Coordinates of C-alpha atoms in Angstrom, one line a residue:
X1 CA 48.7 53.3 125.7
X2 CA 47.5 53.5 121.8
X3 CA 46.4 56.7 120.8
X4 CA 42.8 56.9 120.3
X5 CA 41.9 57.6 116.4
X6 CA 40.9 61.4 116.2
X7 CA 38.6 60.8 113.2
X8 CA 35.2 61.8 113.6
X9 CA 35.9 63.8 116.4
X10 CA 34.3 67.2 115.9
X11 CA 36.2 69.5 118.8
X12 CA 33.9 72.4 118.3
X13 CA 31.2 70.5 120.2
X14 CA 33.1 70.7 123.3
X15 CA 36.0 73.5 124.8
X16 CA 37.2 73.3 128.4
X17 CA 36.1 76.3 130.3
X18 CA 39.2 78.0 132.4
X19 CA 42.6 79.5 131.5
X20 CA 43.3 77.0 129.3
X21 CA 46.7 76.3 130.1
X22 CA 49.0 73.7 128.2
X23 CA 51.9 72.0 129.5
X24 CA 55.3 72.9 127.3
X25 CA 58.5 72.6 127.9
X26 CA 59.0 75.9 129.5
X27 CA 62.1 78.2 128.1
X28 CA 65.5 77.5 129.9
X29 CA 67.2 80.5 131.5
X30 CA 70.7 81.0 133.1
X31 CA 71.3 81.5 136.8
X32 CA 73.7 80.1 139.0
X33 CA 71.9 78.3 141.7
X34 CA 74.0 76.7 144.2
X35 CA 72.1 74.2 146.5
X36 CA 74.6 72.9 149.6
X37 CA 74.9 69.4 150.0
X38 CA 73.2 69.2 153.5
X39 CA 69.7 70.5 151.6
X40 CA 70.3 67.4 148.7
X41 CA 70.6 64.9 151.6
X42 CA 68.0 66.4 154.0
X43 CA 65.7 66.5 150.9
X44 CA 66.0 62.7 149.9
X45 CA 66.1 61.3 153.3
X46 CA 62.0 62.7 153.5
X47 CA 61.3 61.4 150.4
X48 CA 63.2 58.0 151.1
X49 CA 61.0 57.8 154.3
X50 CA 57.4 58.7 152.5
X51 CA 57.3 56.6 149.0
X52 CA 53.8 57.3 148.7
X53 CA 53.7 60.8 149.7
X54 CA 54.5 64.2 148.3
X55 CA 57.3 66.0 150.8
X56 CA 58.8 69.5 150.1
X57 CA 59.8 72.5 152.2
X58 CA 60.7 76.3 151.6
X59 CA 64.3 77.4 150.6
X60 CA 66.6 79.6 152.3
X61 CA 69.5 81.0 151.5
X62 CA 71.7 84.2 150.3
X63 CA 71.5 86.0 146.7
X64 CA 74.6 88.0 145.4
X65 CA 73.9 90.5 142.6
X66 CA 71.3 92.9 142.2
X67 CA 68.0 91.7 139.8
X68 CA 64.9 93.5 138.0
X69 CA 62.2 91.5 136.6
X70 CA 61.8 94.5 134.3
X71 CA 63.6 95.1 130.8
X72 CA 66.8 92.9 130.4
X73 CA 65.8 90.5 132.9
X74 CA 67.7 87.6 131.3
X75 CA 70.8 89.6 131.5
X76 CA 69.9 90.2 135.0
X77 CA 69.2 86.7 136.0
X78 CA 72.1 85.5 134.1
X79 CA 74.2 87.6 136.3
X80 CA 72.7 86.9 139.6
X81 CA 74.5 84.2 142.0
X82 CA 71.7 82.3 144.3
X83 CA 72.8 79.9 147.0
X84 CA 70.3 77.6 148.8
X85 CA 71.6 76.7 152.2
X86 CA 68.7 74.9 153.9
X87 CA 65.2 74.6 154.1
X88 CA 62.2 74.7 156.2
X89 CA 60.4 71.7 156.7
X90 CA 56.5 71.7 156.1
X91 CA 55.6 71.4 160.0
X92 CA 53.5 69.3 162.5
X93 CA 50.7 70.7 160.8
X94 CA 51.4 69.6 157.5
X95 CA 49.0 67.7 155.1
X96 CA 50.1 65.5 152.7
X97 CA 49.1 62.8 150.0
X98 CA 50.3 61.7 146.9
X99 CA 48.8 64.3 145.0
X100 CA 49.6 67.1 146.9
X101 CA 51.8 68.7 149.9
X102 CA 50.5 71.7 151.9
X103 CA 53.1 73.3 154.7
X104 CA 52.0 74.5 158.2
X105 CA 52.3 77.8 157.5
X106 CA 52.4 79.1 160.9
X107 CA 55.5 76.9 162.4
X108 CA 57.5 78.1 159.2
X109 CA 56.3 81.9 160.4
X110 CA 57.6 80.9 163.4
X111 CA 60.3 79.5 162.4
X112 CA 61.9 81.8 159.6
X113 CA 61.4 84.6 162.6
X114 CA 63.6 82.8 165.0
X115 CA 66.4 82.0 162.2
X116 CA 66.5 85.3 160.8
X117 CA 67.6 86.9 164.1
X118 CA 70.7 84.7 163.9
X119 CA 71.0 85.9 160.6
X120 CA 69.1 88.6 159.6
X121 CA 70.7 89.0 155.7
X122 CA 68.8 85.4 154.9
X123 CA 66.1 85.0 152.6
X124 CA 63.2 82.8 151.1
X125 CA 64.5 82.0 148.1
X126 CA 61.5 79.2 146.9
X127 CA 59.6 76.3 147.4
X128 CA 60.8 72.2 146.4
X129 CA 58.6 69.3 146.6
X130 CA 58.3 66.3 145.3
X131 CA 56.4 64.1 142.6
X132 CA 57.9 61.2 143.7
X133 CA 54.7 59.4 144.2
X134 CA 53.0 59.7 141.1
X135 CA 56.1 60.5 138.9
X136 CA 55.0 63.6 137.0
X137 CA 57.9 65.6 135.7
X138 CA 56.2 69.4 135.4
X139 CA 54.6 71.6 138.0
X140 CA 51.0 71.7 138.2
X141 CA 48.4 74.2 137.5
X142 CA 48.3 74.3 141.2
X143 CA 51.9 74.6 141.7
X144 CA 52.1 77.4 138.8
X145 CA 49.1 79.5 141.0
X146 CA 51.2 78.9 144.4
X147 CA 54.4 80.2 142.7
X148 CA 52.5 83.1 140.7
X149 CA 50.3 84.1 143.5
X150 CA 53.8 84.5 145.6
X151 CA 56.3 86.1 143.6
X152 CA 53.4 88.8 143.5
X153 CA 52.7 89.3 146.6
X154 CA 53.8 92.6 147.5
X155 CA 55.8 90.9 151.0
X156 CA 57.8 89.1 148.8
X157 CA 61.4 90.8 148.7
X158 CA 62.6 89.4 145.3
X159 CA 61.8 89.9 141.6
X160 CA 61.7 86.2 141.4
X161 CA 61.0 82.5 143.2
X162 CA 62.2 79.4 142.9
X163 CA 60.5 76.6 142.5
X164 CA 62.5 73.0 142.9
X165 CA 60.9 69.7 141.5
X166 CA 62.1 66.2 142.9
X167 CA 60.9 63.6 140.3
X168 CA 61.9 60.3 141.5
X169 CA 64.3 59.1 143.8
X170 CA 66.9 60.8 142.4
X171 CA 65.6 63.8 144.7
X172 CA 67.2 67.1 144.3
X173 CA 70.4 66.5 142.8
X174 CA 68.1 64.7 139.6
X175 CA 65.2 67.2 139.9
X176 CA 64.4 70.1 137.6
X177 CA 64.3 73.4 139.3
X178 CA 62.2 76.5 137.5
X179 CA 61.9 80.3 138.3
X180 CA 59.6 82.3 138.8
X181 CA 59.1 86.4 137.8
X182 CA 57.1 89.1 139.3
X183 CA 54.4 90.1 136.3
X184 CA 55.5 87.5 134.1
X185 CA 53.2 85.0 133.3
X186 CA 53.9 81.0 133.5
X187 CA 57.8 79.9 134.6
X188 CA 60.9 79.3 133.2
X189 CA 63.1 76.4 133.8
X190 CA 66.9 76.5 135.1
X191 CA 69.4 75.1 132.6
X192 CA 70.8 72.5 134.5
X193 CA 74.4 73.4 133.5
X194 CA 73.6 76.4 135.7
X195 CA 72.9 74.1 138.7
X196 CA 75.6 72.9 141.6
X197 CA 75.3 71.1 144.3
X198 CA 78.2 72.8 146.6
X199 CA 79.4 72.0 150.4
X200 CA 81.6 72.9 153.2
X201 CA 80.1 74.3 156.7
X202 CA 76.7 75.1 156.8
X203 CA 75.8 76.8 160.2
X204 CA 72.6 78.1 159.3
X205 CA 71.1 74.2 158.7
X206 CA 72.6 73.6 162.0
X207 CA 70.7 76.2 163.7
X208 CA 67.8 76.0 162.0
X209 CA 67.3 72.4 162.6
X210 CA 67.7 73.3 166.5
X211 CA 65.2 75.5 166.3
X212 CA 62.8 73.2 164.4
X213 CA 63.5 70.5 166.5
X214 CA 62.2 72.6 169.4
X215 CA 59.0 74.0 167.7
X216 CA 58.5 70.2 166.8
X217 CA 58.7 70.1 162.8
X218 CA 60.8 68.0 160.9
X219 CA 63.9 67.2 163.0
X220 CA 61.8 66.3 166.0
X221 CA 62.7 62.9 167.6
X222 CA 58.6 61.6 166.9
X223 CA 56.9 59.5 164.7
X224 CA 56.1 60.4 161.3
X225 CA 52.8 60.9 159.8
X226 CA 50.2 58.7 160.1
X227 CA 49.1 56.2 157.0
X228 CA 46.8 58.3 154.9
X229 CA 43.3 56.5 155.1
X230 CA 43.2 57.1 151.6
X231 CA 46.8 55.5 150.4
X232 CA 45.2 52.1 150.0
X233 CA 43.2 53.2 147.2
X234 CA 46.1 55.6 146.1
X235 CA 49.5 52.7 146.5
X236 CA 48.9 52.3 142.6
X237 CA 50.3 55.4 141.7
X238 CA 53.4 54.5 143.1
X239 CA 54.0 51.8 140.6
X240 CA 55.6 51.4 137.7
X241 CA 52.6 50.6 135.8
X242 CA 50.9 53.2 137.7
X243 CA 53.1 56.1 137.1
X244 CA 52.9 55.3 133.6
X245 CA 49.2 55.6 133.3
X246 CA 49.5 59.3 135.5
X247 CA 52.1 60.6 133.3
X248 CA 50.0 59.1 129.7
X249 CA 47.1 60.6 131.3
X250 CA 48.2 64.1 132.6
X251 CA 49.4 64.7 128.8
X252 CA 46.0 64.2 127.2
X253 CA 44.0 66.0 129.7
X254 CA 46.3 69.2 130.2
X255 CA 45.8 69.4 127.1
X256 CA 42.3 70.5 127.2
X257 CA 43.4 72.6 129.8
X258 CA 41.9 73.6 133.2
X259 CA 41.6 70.1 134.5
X260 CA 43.1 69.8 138.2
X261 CA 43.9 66.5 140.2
X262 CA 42.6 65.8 143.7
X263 CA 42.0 62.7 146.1
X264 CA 38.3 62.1 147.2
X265 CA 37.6 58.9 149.0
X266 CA 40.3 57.2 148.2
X267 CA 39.9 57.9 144.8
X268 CA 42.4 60.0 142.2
X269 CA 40.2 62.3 140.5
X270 CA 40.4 64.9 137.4
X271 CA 37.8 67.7 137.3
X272 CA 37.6 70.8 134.9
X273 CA 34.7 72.8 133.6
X274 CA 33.5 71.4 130.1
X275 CA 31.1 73.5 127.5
X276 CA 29.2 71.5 125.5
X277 CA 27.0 72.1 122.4
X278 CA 26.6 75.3 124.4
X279 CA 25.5 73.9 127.8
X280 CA 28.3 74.6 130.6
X281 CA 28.9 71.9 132.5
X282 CA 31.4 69.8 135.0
X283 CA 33.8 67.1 134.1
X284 CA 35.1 64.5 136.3
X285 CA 37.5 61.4 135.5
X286 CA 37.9 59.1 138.2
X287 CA 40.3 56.2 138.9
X288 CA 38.9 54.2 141.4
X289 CA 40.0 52.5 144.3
X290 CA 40.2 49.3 142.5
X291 CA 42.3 50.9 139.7
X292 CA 43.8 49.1 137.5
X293 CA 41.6 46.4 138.2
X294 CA 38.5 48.4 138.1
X295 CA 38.5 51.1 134.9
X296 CA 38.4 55.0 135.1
X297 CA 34.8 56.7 135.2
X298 CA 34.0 60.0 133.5
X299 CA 31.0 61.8 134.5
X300 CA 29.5 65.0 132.4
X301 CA 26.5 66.9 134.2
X302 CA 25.4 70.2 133.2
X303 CA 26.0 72.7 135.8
X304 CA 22.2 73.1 136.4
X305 CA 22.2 69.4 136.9
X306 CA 19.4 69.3 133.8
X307 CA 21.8 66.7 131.7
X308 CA 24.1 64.2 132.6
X309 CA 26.0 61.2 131.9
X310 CA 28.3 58.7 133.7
X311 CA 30.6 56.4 131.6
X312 CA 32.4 53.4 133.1
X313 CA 35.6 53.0 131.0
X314 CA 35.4 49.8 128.9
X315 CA 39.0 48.7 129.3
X316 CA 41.9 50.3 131.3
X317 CA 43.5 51.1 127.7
X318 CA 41.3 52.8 125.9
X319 CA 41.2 55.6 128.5
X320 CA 41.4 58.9 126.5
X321 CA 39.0 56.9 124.0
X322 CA 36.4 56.4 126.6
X323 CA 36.6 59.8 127.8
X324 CA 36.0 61.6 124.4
X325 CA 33.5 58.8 123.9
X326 CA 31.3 60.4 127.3
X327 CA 31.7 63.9 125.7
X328 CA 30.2 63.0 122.6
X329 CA 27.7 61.0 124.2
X330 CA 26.7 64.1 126.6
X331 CA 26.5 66.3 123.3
X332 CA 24.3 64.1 122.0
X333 CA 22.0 63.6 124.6
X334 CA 21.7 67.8 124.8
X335 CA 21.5 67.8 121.2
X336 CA 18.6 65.4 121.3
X337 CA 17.2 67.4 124.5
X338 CA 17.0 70.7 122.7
X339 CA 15.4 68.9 119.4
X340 CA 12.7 67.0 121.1
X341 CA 11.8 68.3 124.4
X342 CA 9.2 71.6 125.1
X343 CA 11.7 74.6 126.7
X344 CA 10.0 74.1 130.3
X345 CA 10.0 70.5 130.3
X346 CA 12.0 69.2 133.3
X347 CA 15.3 68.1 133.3
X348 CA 16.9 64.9 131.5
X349 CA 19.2 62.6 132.9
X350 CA 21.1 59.7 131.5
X351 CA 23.7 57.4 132.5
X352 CA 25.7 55.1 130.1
X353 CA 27.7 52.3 131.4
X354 CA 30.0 49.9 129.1
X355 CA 31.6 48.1 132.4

């Protein structure tokens, strides 16, 4: 993609309302984390067998060496020892897309219960799932609250959570794995020189994949999930071209910071909060089921719904140009509100289209 010319641009007309959160390389830390082979292959078999799906599952495993998240923590995590030895699968109950993976919650209750009385000293260590599908490298915003919100839950038994990313194919073993800290903000990222992949016997994956197979997640002899009805729209993220565009994209737009990703009838979509020459309003950027064929659309609308406008990208690669372009044509039509209009007069609605 060519940049878009920044000239012109006046950013005070328009700030993203929310935390505001940029994506940065986070800072690397030291901690031996030793993942056993049998979690590496279990992990790439479900993303071999869902290319167009995110797939993940909760770690388990054993942690040698006593840590704080208080003063001297990176001593303290450089000391620590953490071994991965299986993981939960996301259940029967599972949903998942392209854009996102959510676990059934209650079979892994059910089933950390069960494995723990076999071997009551293991722990959850963490969470790994994929990007495979769409090819973005960093965690989330959502990701970043799902690890934050459970490192500090008060039921969690360690100072800190990991948090495994598979990028590609390449699964674990090529992934990037981060950690989490109780009352730290953000996440830190694992050097990989402080990453193994180890074997030898693993009994606790062989139990646990007995006892899964019997509460009917992962290792159940039955069909996998259904076709998403929306994956037709969504089998462009899963080219080439497509994760391309996602990864171009994500930069540009986490960059304003609060905007989240979800799928709506068929449909990728961006949304964040937008403020604009001092009207709040709601920002949506959507690739559409036709995508690339058919260019992204950005709608503005004040959150009263008294302004708004909808801009039909005019080519697939001018896409940050088009969506600056909608902002600026939004302040302008609440500039020209403001000037013209009486206070009380009803609202005023416009919609711009270059496709």
């Amino acid at each position: 993609m060519t940049p878009s010319p920044s000239s012109g641009r006046d950013p005070a007309r328009w700030r993203l309302i929310g935390q505001g959160r940029r994506q940065s390389r986070p800072r690397t830390v030291r901690l031996q984390l030793d993942v056993h082979e049998r979690v590496v292959t279990q992990a790439l078999e479900e993303i071999k067998a869902n290319p167009t799906i995110e797939v993940g599952g909760k770690f388990l495993g054993y942690v040698e060496g006593a840590f704080s998240a208080g003063n001297g923590w990176v001593a303290g995590l450089a000391n620590l020892r953490v071994t991965v030895v299986a993981y939960m699968d996301a259940g029967p109950g599972k949903r998942r897309s392209a854009v996102y993976h959510y676990s059934d919650t209650d079979y892994q209750f059910r089933l950390f219960q069960e494995i723990i009385r076999d071997y009551p000293d293991l722990l959850f260590l963490g969470i790994w799932h994929s990007h495979h599908p769409n090819g973005l490298d960093v965690l989330s915003d959502g990701d970043t609250d799902t690890g934050s919100t459970t490192v500090n839950n008060p039921g969690h038994e360690q100072d800190f959570l990991l948090s495994s990313l598979a990028v590609d194919m390449g699964g674990l073993r090529e992934g990037r794995h981060f950690v989490f800290l109780r009352g730290h903000q953000g996440f830190l990222e694992i050097d990989p020189s402080s990453v193994r992949i180890v074997g030898g016997p693993n009994p606790v994956a062989d139990r646990l994949a007995e006892i899964a197979q019997r509460l009917g997640g992962l290792h159940a002899e039955r069909p996998e999930d259904p076709v998403d009805q929306q994956s037709a729209g969504t089998a462009w993220m899963t080219t080439s071209e497509g994760k391309a565009v996602l990864a171009e994209d994500r930069v540009w737009l986490t960059e304003l910071g609060g905007m989240r990703s979800f799928l709506r009838s068929g449909s990728l979509v961006w949304r964040g909060g937008v403020e604009v020459a001092g009207i709040p309003a709601e920002c949506e950027y959507t690739y559409p089921a036709g995508f690339p064929n058919k260019p992204p659309v950005v709608d503005v609308r004040s959150r009263d719904g008294g302004h708004a406008v909808r801009f039909t990208l005019p080519a697939v690669s001018r896409r940050r140009e088009g969506f600056e372009h909608a902002l600026e044509a939004f302040a302008a039509l609440v500039r020209t509100a403001h000037a013209e209009q009486p206070a009380n007069d009803g609202p005023a609605d416009q919609s711009i289209s270059d496709g």
